[in-house]
Every structure is written in structure tokens, then in C-alpha cells.
XYZ file of N, CA and C in Angstrom:
708
model
N -20.570 -18.818 -21.719
C -20.356 -17.423 -22.063
C -20.025 -16.557 -20.846
N -20.264 -17.081 -19.625
C -20.092 -16.246 -18.443
C -18.659 -15.746 -18.305
N -17.681 -16.611 -18.582
C -16.293 -16.209 -18.394
C -15.879 -15.088 -19.345
N -16.052 -15.195 -20.677
C -15.644 -14.088 -21.532
C -16.431 -12.814 -21.282
N -17.702 -12.933 -20.893
C -18.491 -11.740 -20.613
C -17.948 -11.009 -19.399
N -17.588 -11.737 -18.340
C -17.046 -11.082 -17.147
C -15.673 -10.490 -17.427
N -14.865 -11.156 -18.248
C -13.557 -10.618 -18.619
C -13.717 -9.311 -19.382
N -14.669 -9.270 -20.292
C -14.911 -8.052 -21.064
C -15.404 -6.917 -20.173
N -16.115 -7.260 -19.115
C -16.591 -6.232 -18.195
C -15.455 -5.657 -17.360
N -14.480 -6.493 -17.002
C -13.341 -6.010 -16.228
C -12.440 -5.121 -17.088
N -12.197 -5.512 -18.327
C -11.330 -4.753 -19.238
C -12.079 -4.502 -20.541
N -13.026 -3.576 -20.549
C -13.914 -3.400 -21.705
C -13.226 -2.928 -22.979
N -12.050 -2.299 -22.879
C -11.381 -1.794 -24.075
C -10.382 -2.785 -24.666
N -10.243 -3.958 -24.021
C -9.265 -4.924 -24.499
C -7.889 -4.738 -23.895
N -7.746 -3.759 -23.028
C -6.511 -3.605 -22.251
C -6.912 -3.333 -20.808
N -6.107 -3.811 -19.886
C -6.427 -3.688 -18.473
C -5.613 -2.543 -17.878
N -6.285 -1.441 -17.588
C -5.641 -0.287 -16.961
C -5.738 -0.458 -15.440
N -4.583 -0.579 -14.798
C -4.555 -0.872 -13.364
C -3.901 0.264 -12.594
N -4.631 0.856 -11.658
C -4.100 1.916 -10.812
C -3.231 1.338 -9.707
N -2.067 1.939 -9.503
C -1.176 1.557 -8.401
C -0.524 2.818 -7.856
N 0.012 2.719 -6.642
C 0.801 3.798 -6.050
C 2.271 3.493 -6.304
N 3.014 4.502 -6.736
C 4.371 4.273 -7.211
C 5.432 4.095 -6.155
N 5.216 3.171 -5.219
C 6.258 2.756 -4.290
C 6.327 1.233 -4.333
N 7.483 0.678 -3.988
C 7.700 -0.741 -4.284
C 6.799 -1.671 -3.483
N 6.449 -1.302 -2.243
C 5.627 -2.199 -1.428
C 4.176 -2.225 -1.917
N 3.780 -1.257 -2.748
C 2.434 -1.220 -3.315
C 2.494 -1.432 -4.823
N 2.933 -0.428 -5.573
C 3.012 -0.583 -7.021
C 4.016 -1.624 -7.466
N 5.136 -1.726 -6.753
C 6.137 -2.715 -7.128
C 5.628 -4.131 -7.022
N 4.803 -4.387 -6.019
C 4.173 -5.698 -5.865
C 2.932 -5.799 -6.744
N 2.182 -4.717 -6.836
C 0.909 -4.746 -7.552
C 1.014 -4.926 -9.051
N 2.045 -4.344 -9.666
C 2.144 -4.441 -11.132
C 2.276 -5.876 -11.630
N 3.155 -6.719 -11.072
C 3.209 -8.111 -11.545
C 1.888 -8.854 -11.346
N 1.183 -8.528 -10.261
C -0.120 -9.152 -10.039
C -1.106 -8.689 -11.105
N -1.073 -7.407 -11.427
C -1.927 -6.891 -12.491
C -1.634 -7.527 -13.838
N -0.356 -7.740 -14.134
C 0.014 -8.389 -15.401
C -0.516 -9.829 -15.447
N -0.467 -10.500 -14.302
C -0.990 -11.862 -14.241
C -2.495 -11.861 -14.503
N -3.212 -10.929 -13.916
C -4.657 -10.837 -14.150
C -4.941 -10.575 -15.620
N -4.206 -9.630 -16.211
C -4.406 -9.317 -17.627
C -4.161 -10.542 -18.502
N -3.121 -11.295 -18.180
C -2.811 -12.509 -18.933
C -3.950 -13.513 -18.849
N -4.504 -13.672 -17.658
C -5.617 -14.607 -17.493
C -6.885 -14.133 -18.207
N -7.032 -12.826 -18.363
C -8.194 -12.287 -19.070
C -7.982 -12.243 -20.592
N -6.732 -12.448 -21.021
C -6.424 -12.409 -22.444
C -6.363 -11.011 -23.020
N -5.916 -10.047 -22.194
C -5.829 -8.659 -22.642
C -4.442 -8.110 -22.325
N -4.117 -6.950 -22.888
C -2.845 -6.304 -22.582
C -2.944 -5.576 -21.239
N -1.791 -5.195 -20.702
C -1.736 -4.577 -19.378
C -1.159 -3.177 -19.472
N -1.780 -2.244 -18.766
C -1.313 -0.853 -18.745
C -1.367 -0.317 -17.316
N -0.220 -0.163 -16.650
C -0.248 0.413 -15.301
C -0.578 1.901 -15.338
N -1.371 2.333 -14.386
C -1.677 3.753 -14.202
C -1.097 4.113 -12.836
N 0.052 4.771 -12.842
C 0.825 4.960 -11.611
C 0.543 6.337 -11.007
N 0.154 6.334 -9.726
C -0.081 7.571 -8.995
C 1.084 7.821 -8.041
N 1.499 9.092 -7.882
C 2.726 9.368 -7.132
C 2.603 9.235 -5.628
N 1.382 9.261 -5.100
C 1.211 9.231 -3.651
C -0.189 8.723 -3.302
N -0.430 8.387 -2.030
C -1.739 7.854 -1.645
C -2.906 8.794 -1.930
N -2.703 10.089 -1.750
C -3.779 11.058 -1.972
C -4.243 11.043 -3.427
N -3.302 11.055 -4.361
C -3.658 11.037 -5.780
C -4.359 9.744 -6.155
N -3.906 8.636 -5.587
C -4.546 7.333 -5.833
C -5.991 7.360 -5.347
N -6.205 7.804 -4.120
C -7.558 7.826 -3.567
C -8.472 8.737 -4.376
N -7.950 9.874 -4.801
C -8.772 10.829 -5.544
C -9.106 10.359 -6.955
N -8.431 9.323 -7.438
C -8.714 8.819 -8.794
C -9.993 7.990 -8.854
N -10.490 7.535 -7.708
C -11.686 6.699 -7.712
C -12.893 7.486 -8.234
N -13.624 6.845 -9.135
C -14.808 7.469 -9.698
C -14.552 8.349 -10.903
N -13.292 8.482 -11.350
C -12.965 9.362 -12.464
C -12.825 8.638 -13.797
N -12.908 7.299 -13.793
C -12.805 6.551 -15.040
C -11.410 6.467 -15.616
N -10.400 6.656 -14.772
C -9.017 6.657 -15.252
C -8.411 5.262 -15.321
N -9.094 4.275 -14.767
C -8.559 2.917 -14.741
C -9.713 1.911 -14.707
N -9.363 0.635 -14.943
C -10.353 -0.452 -14.923
C -10.354 -1.201 -13.598
N -9.222 -1.209 -12.919
C -9.144 -1.767 -11.577
C -8.030 -1.054 -10.831
N -8.093 -1.096 -9.506
C -7.074 -0.455 -8.673
C -6.493 -1.497 -7.729
N -5.178 -1.454 -7.554
C -4.482 -2.410 -6.703
C -3.778 -1.626 -5.606
N -4.284 -1.741 -4.369
C -3.682 -0.957 -3.306
C -4.380 -1.157 -1.977
N -4.113 -0.278 -1.002
C -4.674 -0.442 0.340
C -6.202 -0.359 0.354
N -6.815 -1.263 1.094
C -8.276 -1.232 1.237
C -8.754 0.115 1.770
N -7.998 0.672 2.711
C -8.422 1.883 3.396
C -8.502 3.084 2.458
N -7.852 3.015 1.307
C -7.869 4.132 0.355
C -8.934 3.974 -0.728
N -9.719 2.903 -0.665
C -10.758 2.655 -1.672
C -12.113 3.065 -1.099
N -12.700 4.179 -1.544
C -13.993 4.624 -1.001
C -15.086 3.586 -1.248
N -15.821 3.233 -0.207
C -16.810 2.162 -0.322
C -17.950 2.502 -1.265
N -18.199 3.784 -1.485
C -19.282 4.166 -2.389
C -18.850 4.217 -3.844
N -17.554 3.985 -4.090
C -17.042 4.067 -5.458
C -16.353 2.795 -5.922
N -16.257 1.789 -5.066
C -15.498 0.589 -5.430
C -16.032 -0.642 -4.737
N -15.862 -1.782 -5.400
C -16.107 -3.091 -4.798
C -14.769 -3.805 -4.702
N -14.478 -4.391 -3.539
C -13.153 -4.936 -3.265
C -13.139 -6.454 -3.200
N -12.017 -7.010 -3.626
C -11.748 -8.437 -3.452
C -11.280 -8.687 -2.024
N -11.161 -9.942 -1.611
C -10.457 -10.233 -0.354
C -9.005 -9.747 -0.429
N -8.335 -9.708 0.723
C -6.951 -9.236 0.775
C -6.046 -10.073 -0.125
N -5.065 -9.394 -0.739
C -4.100 -10.076 -1.598
C -2.749 -10.188 -0.900
N -2.266 -9.102 -0.325
C -1.055 -9.184 0.495
C -1.176 -8.221 1.672
N -0.351 -8.469 2.696
C -0.409 -7.739 3.956
C 0.931 -7.054 4.209
N 0.860 -5.825 4.716
C 2.058 -5.007 4.897
C 2.096 -4.481 6.326
N 3.119 -4.849 7.057
C 3.255 -4.341 8.421
C 3.704 -2.882 8.399
N 3.131 -2.092 9.294
C 3.558 -0.719 9.510
C 4.410 -0.689 10.769
N 5.600 -0.113 10.644
C 6.551 -0.135 11.762
C 7.139 1.255 11.975
N 7.745 1.428 13.132
C 8.410 2.682 13.477
C 9.923 2.538 13.312
N 10.535 3.618 12.839
C 11.990 3.727 12.816
C 12.383 4.827 13.790
N 13.233 4.498 14.748
C 13.655 5.480 15.750
C 14.897 6.223 15.264
N 14.936 7.527 15.506
C 16.107 8.333 15.179
C 17.306 7.861 15.990
N 18.480 8.124 15.477
C 19.702 7.763 16.190
C 19.680 8.383 17.594
N 19.973 7.550 18.593
C 19.982 8.020 19.968
C 18.653 7.929 20.677
N 17.601 7.590 19.951
C 16.285 7.428 20.579
C 15.994 5.939 20.699
N 15.547 5.503 21.855
C 15.312 4.081 22.090
C 13.903 3.840 22.620
N 13.240 2.871 22.024
C 11.916 2.434 22.462
C 11.931 0.907 22.459
N 11.451 0.295 23.530
C 11.497 -1.168 23.632
C 10.506 -1.832 22.696
N 9.415 -1.130 22.378
C 8.390 -1.708 21.510
C 7.564 -0.593 20.892
N 6.774 -0.945 19.891
C 5.913 0.031 19.225
C 4.909 0.646 20.198
N 4.498 -0.123 21.189
C 3.509 0.362 22.147
C 4.036 1.524 22.992
N 5.368 1.673 23.092
C 5.953 2.722 23.929
C 6.033 4.078 23.229
N 5.718 4.125 21.949
C 5.887 5.360 21.186
C 4.858 6.422 21.572
N 3.644 6.031 21.855
C 2.573 6.997 22.119
C 2.695 7.568 23.528
N 3.668 8.502 23.670
C 3.902 9.149 24.965
C 3.984 10.651 24.758
N 3.683 11.382 25.776
C 3.783 12.833 25.723
C 5.218 13.256 25.407
N 5.360 14.197 24.472
C 6.673 14.691 24.085
C 7.297 13.981 22.908
N 6.745 12.841 22.511
C 7.280 12.094 21.368
C 6.649 12.626 20.082
N 7.488 12.873 19.083
C 7.019 13.353 17.785
C 7.146 12.216 16.762
N 6.045 11.910 16.088
C 5.970 10.782 15.156
C 5.818 11.306 13.724
N 6.805 11.061 12.888
C 6.708 11.436 11.484
C 5.987 10.366 10.679
N 5.284 10.788 9.640
C 4.642 9.839 8.740
C 4.315 10.530 7.423
N 3.889 9.757 6.438
C 3.555 10.306 5.125
C 2.108 10.762 5.112
N 1.905 11.970 4.666
C 0.575 12.569 4.642
C -0.425 11.720 3.850
N -1.586 11.473 4.455
C -2.709 10.757 3.846
C -2.420 9.291 3.552
N -1.341 8.765 4.072
C -1.019 7.347 3.889
C -1.848 6.504 4.852
N -1.884 5.182 4.661
C -2.527 4.332 5.668
C -1.949 4.535 7.066
N -0.643 4.778 7.156
C -0.038 5.047 8.470
C -0.629 6.308 9.082
N -0.717 7.366 8.296
C -1.280 8.633 8.762
C -2.706 8.429 9.266
N -3.522 7.732 8.490
C -4.923 7.532 8.865
C -5.044 6.769 10.184
N -4.232 5.727 10.313
C -4.305 4.929 11.545
C -3.802 5.728 12.740
N -2.657 6.389 12.581
C -2.071 7.118 13.703
C -2.915 8.329 14.092
N -3.547 8.972 13.129
C -4.436 10.096 13.438
C -5.575 9.651 14.360
N -6.063 8.439 14.123
C -7.166 7.913 14.941
C -6.703 7.423 16.310
N -5.500 6.897 16.386
C -5.132 6.124 17.581
C -4.136 6.793 18.521
N -3.302 7.697 18.033
C -2.342 8.336 18.935
C -3.077 9.229 19.937
N -2.772 9.065 21.203
C -3.420 9.836 22.264
C -2.510 10.910 22.837
N -1.209 10.641 22.895
C -0.294 11.561 23.572
C 0.814 12.080 22.653
N 1.329 11.254 21.750
C 2.399 11.680 20.847
C 1.869 12.668 19.808
N 2.782 13.464 19.263
C 2.447 14.458 18.245
C 2.767 13.906 16.850
N 1.846 14.051 15.906
C 2.042 13.537 14.558
C 2.595 14.647 13.659
N 3.659 14.330 12.934
C 4.292 15.271 12.008
C 4.218 14.671 10.610
N 3.488 15.309 9.702
C 3.232 14.742 8.379
C 4.125 15.374 7.313
N 4.607 14.534 6.389
C 5.331 15.034 5.216
C 4.691 14.427 3.970
N 4.621 15.173 2.873
C 4.073 14.600 1.643
C 5.033 13.588 1.040
N 4.480 12.645 0.290
C 5.322 11.690 -0.429
C 5.684 12.303 -1.772
N 6.957 12.661 -1.928
C 7.443 13.279 -3.159
C 8.703 12.557 -3.621
N 9.270 13.056 -4.708
C 10.508 12.475 -5.232
C 11.675 12.674 -4.261
N 11.487 13.504 -3.228
C 12.550 13.759 -2.246
C 12.542 12.744 -1.101
N 11.631 11.791 -1.133
C 11.651 10.730 -0.128
C 12.694 9.695 -0.557
N 13.545 9.203 0.346
C 13.476 9.279 1.813
C 14.215 10.449 2.453
N 14.788 11.338 1.623
C 15.561 12.434 2.206
C 14.739 13.273 3.177
N 13.460 13.510 2.867
C 12.613 14.298 3.760
C 12.455 13.620 5.113
N 12.282 12.296 5.094
C 12.137 11.556 6.344
C 13.442 11.585 7.144
N 14.558 11.429 6.461
C 15.857 11.465 7.137
C 16.071 12.827 7.793
N 15.702 13.899 7.085
C 15.876 15.246 7.643
C 15.033 15.446 8.891
N 13.809 14.929 8.869
C 12.938 15.012 10.049
C 13.598 14.372 11.262
N 14.148 13.176 11.051
C 14.741 12.427 12.155
C 16.060 13.041 12.620
N 16.900 13.440 11.697
C 18.204 14.011 12.074
C 18.055 15.353 12.773
N 17.081 16.135 12.349
C 16.899 17.475 12.905
C 16.184 17.487 14.248
N 15.595 16.345 14.624
C 14.829 16.292 15.862
C 13.388 16.718 15.704
N 12.972 17.008 14.459
C 11.567 17.357 14.234
C 10.668 16.136 14.428
N 11.248 14.945 14.354
C 10.531 13.712 14.667
C 11.471 12.779 15.419
N 10.936 12.073 16.397
C 11.717 11.090 17.144
C 11.672 9.719 16.479
N 10.552 9.438 15.833
C 10.380 8.182 15.101
C 9.652 8.495 13.798
N 9.745 7.565 12.854
C 8.994 7.693 11.611
C 8.206 6.414 11.412
N 6.905 6.536 11.163
C 6.047 5.377 10.984
C 5.646 5.196 9.537
N 5.905 4.006 8.988
C 5.589 3.739 7.587
C 5.646 2.241 7.340
N 5.394 1.842 6.091
C 5.504 0.433 5.741
C 6.971 0.014 5.720
N 7.194 -1.282 5.795
C 8.552 -1.795 5.917
C 9.414 -1.454 4.703
N 8.814 -1.329 3.529
C 9.588 -0.970 2.345
C 10.136 0.441 2.433
N 9.301 1.394 2.821
C 9.763 2.771 2.980
C 10.750 2.897 4.135
N 10.511 2.149 5.194
C 11.450 2.167 6.320
C 12.821 1.678 5.867
N 12.858 0.649 5.030
C 14.141 0.163 4.495
C 14.859 1.266 3.725
N 14.105 2.055 2.952
C 14.733 3.111 2.152
C 15.298 4.214 3.045
N 14.656 4.484 4.174
C 15.205 5.464 5.116
C 16.477 4.912 5.757
N 16.427 3.667 6.186
C 17.594 3.042 6.818
C 18.822 3.080 5.921
N 18.592 2.915 4.612
C 19.708 2.925 3.673
C 20.376 4.274 3.531
N 19.716 5.314 4.062
C 20.252 6.673 3.942
C 20.544 7.327 5.289
N 20.419 6.557 6.367
C 20.550 7.154 7.694
C 21.106 6.117 8.663
N 22.402 6.104 8.828
C 23.014 5.170 9.762
C 22.720 5.611 11.188
N 22.556 4.643 12.051
C 22.277 4.931 13.452
C 20.818 4.804 13.817
N 19.933 4.854 12.824
C 18.510 4.654 13.091
C 18.258 3.166 13.339
N 17.160 2.853 14.017
C 16.855 1.454 14.332
C 15.350 1.222 14.279
N 14.967 0.070 13.735
C 13.561 -0.306 13.694
C 13.111 -0.701 15.099
N 11.989 -0.165 15.534
C 11.431 -0.487 16.848
C 10.681 -1.807 16.747
N 10.890 -2.733 17.672
C 10.225 -4.039 17.585
C 8.697 -3.918 17.590
N 8.080 -4.737 16.753
C 6.622 -4.811 16.715
C 6.001 -3.896 15.679
N 4.960 -4.369 15.031
C 4.203 -3.552 14.075
C 3.128 -2.774 14.820
N 2.872 -1.515 14.379
C 1.790 -0.760 15.013
C 0.468 -0.919 14.269
N 0.511 -1.469 13.061
C -0.718 -1.789 12.327
C -0.331 -2.599 11.101
N -1.326 -3.113 10.392
C -1.098 -3.868 9.164
C -1.999 -3.320 8.055
N -1.394 -3.013 6.917
C -2.144 -2.561 5.750
C -2.589 -3.782 4.957
N -3.853 -3.807 4.579
C -4.393 -4.910 3.781
C -4.573 -4.428 2.346
N -3.800 -4.999 1.443
C -3.863 -4.616 0.034
C -4.815 -5.546 -0.715
N -5.656 -4.960 -1.562
C -6.658 -5.718 -2.304
C -6.820 -5.097 -3.685
N -7.689 -5.682 -4.488
C -7.991 -5.153 -5.817
C -9.413 -4.613 -5.809
N -9.595 -3.445 -6.390
C -10.903 -2.793 -6.434
C -11.390 -2.683 -7.873
N -12.661 -2.936 -8.065
C -13.344 -2.655 -9.322
C -14.250 -1.445 -9.121
N -14.456 -0.640 -10.158
C -15.393 0.477 -10.015
C -16.774 -0.022 -9.599
N -17.441 0.732 -8.762
C -18.766 0.362 -8.282
C -19.709 0.113 -9.460
N -20.493 -0.954 -9.326
C -21.479 -1.231 -10.368
C -21.122 -2.365 -11.295
N -19.892 -2.889 -11.213
C -19.567 -4.065 -12.011
C -20.372 -5.260 -11.484
N -20.572 -6.247 -12.320
C -21.431 -7.375 -11.950
C -20.761 -8.287 -10.926
N -21.590 -9.111 -10.275
C -21.067 -10.107 -9.345
C -20.182 -11.109 -10.074
N -20.530 -11.409 -11.333
C -19.727 -12.354 -12.116
C -18.324 -11.806 -12.367
N -18.231 -10.507 -12.632
C -16.926 -9.899 -12.868
C -16.070 -9.944 -11.608
N -16.672 -9.618 -10.469
C -15.914 -9.652 -9.213
C -15.502 -11.081 -8.867
N -16.386 -12.037 -9.100
C -16.057 -13.445 -8.831
C -14.918 -13.912 -9.716
N -14.940 -13.515 -10.980
C -13.860 -13.873 -11.900
C -12.521 -13.334 -11.395
N -12.523 -12.076 -10.967
C -11.307 -11.462 -10.461
C -10.808 -12.165 -9.200
N -11.714 -12.494 -8.305
C -11.337 -13.198 -7.079
C -10.736 -14.563 -7.395
N -11.295 -15.269 -8.353
C -10.762 -16.582 -8.743
C -9.327 -16.455 -9.261
N -9.069 -15.421 -10.061
C -7.720 -15.212 -10.598
C -6.741 -14.885 -9.473
N -7.169 -14.057 -8.542
C -6.299 -13.692 -7.424
C -6.028 -14.871 -6.506
N -7.023 -15.722 -6.302
C -6.795 -16.937 -5.520
C -5.731 -17.806 -6.191
N -5.787 -17.898 -7.507
C -4.765 -18.644 -8.246
C -3.393 -18.001 -8.062
N -3.338 -16.667 -8.115
C -2.069 -15.950 -7.960
C -1.460 -16.192 -6.582
N -2.295 -16.263 -5.562
C -1.785 -16.544 -4.211
C -1.361 -18.003 -4.080
N -2.152 -18.878 -4.651
C -1.913 -20.324 -4.501
C -0.670 -20.774 -5.261
N -0.381 -20.174 -6.404
C 0.710 -20.626 -7.276
C 2.012 -19.855 -7.096
N 2.058 -18.928 -6.152
C 3.310 -18.230 -5.871
C 3.517 -16.927 -6.618
N 2.552 -16.495 -7.419
C 2.692 -15.239 -8.162
C 2.846 -14.061 -7.207
N 2.018 -14.010 -6.179
C 2.078 -12.897 -5.231
C 3.373 -12.947 -4.426
N 3.766 -14.114 -3.970
C 5.021 -14.251 -3.230
C 6.205 -13.832 -4.084
N 6.222 -14.238 -5.344
C 7.314 -13.851 -6.236
C 7.356 -12.343 -6.434
N 6.176 -11.701 -6.542
C 6.132 -10.248 -6.712
C 6.730 -9.548 -5.499
N 6.466 -10.062 -4.306
C 7.035 -9.495 -3.085
C 8.553 -9.646 -3.080
N 9.019 -10.825 -3.432
C 10.462 -11.102 -3.390
C 11.219 -10.328 -4.461
N 10.611 -10.139 -5.617
C 11.303 -9.485 -6.732
C 11.614 -8.017 -6.471
N 10.845 -7.377 -5.585
C 11.152 -5.983 -5.256
C 12.038 -5.875 -4.016
N 12.523 -7.002 -3.515
C 13.516 -7.003 -2.449
C 12.981 -6.765 -1.061
N 11.701 -7.090 -0.849
C 11.124 -6.916 0.482
C 11.419 -8.160 1.312
N 12.203 -7.990 2.371
C 12.692 -9.126 3.136
C 11.806 -9.482 4.322
N 11.152 -8.494 4.892
C 10.353 -8.758 6.087
C 9.196 -7.781 6.153
N 8.144 -8.190 6.853
C 7.027 -7.280 7.076
C 6.001 -7.244 5.961
N 6.203 -8.039 4.921
C 5.244 -8.118 3.813
C 5.003 -9.586 3.517
N 3.736 -9.989 3.384
C 3.436 -11.413 3.187
C 2.137 -11.588 2.412
N 2.004 -12.739 1.828
C 0.797 -13.089 1.083
C -0.359 -13.241 2.069
N -1.505 -12.690 1.739
C -2.694 -12.842 2.591
C -3.202 -14.283 2.506
N -3.787 -14.789 3.565
C -4.318 -16.149 3.532
C -5.425 -16.312 2.490
N -5.527 -17.503 1.949
C -6.626 -17.813 1.015
C -7.943 -17.888 1.797
């Protein structure tokens, strides 16, 4: 009876409501993984899509979903229990046309302006670690990547720091920009259950995710959204 009981605890209404952030490197990868979990639990799947990292983080504790699929750093420890990492996302810098940096380590210099998405994992990491460069934040809206391109073209930012998927979208709209070699951090994506679910429920979820990593489900989800580099399956 342990297996059906834990499945019912993960999706008590008979459908699995899964929170994701509506960008391809997170929600685009997370939704197929969520569908696989729902299939293994024998329930229907319902994505709950949040437009930006801030809205996703603020949804914790509100009862709007049964599980959340996204960055570990956005899951409050007092409101969620997390699985091991499911996939890993490199955070990289894109230099504006005419700006050259030999590596990511050279960006943190006096006079350099670094653009990033407000409240994103990039923002959180750079807020803690930048010592000399200036951070310029923009919200994630339907106007992305145009907002990022405007920052770089206007000189309001010398580089833009984000995940490789968002960087690809900027590159597609801004010729002359170049990715700076090296990642400045790595986002670890995992699945969260609301705080208070049983150990059996979390173990069941971890077993399903291990299967998804082992059988290529996670790799296929990454490839299907067209992510060529900087995103990979987390080790078992």
C-alpha cells in the first residue's frame, strides 16, 4: 500500500499541478519532466506557469500547486522539501558589441555595468559576489529579450548575465554581441514538495526522477527545447 498512498499524497486531487517558470530553460524543460512524473503516478498533469522568478518564489506556501519544478535557490527552506538536483544550468555573460572580456572572471571590475533579470538566480548570485562592477536589474516581462538588447546597445550595461537559454534569445536579436568564456555560476534545478509531506512521498518522487534521468527523459526535455550548450542532466 505504500506506493499508492505516497502517490495520493503527492497529487491528492487526482491531478498533478506543477509550478514552473515560463522560460524554456526552466518551464520548457520542467513540463515534460512533470508529465513523466504524473504518468508514473497515474494522474493527469496540469502546469501552473509563473511569468518570472519572483512570482514563482512567492507562490510557495499558497496551495496553488502540488509540486514545483525550478531552481533550488528559489524554494524557501521553511516551505518546501527538495529532491536532489534534476538538471544543471550554467549562468554566463554576454558582452555588448565592442566590449571584450577574456573570461567571466574579468567582468567584476570598476566601471563595468552588469545587466541581469531582477530576482533571478543570476541576480541573487551576482548581488552577493560582485565587488566592483555595478549591477543593473530588469524585470522579466513579455518584452524580453528586447529589454536586454536595449540595455546592451545603449551602454546602460556592458554585459548581461543569465542562463544560456536566455542568452541565446538575446544573441538572436543582437548581432555583434559575444558570449564571454566560462560560466560565472550554475543553477541547480530540482523538484519541491510543500513542507510537511511524508518521507515516503518524497522518496517516491526521488525514485521517479532517478528513472527520468537514467532513461533519457530529462536529456530529451533539454534537447526538445533547443538548448545546445550550458544545460545538462544532473548526476545520479
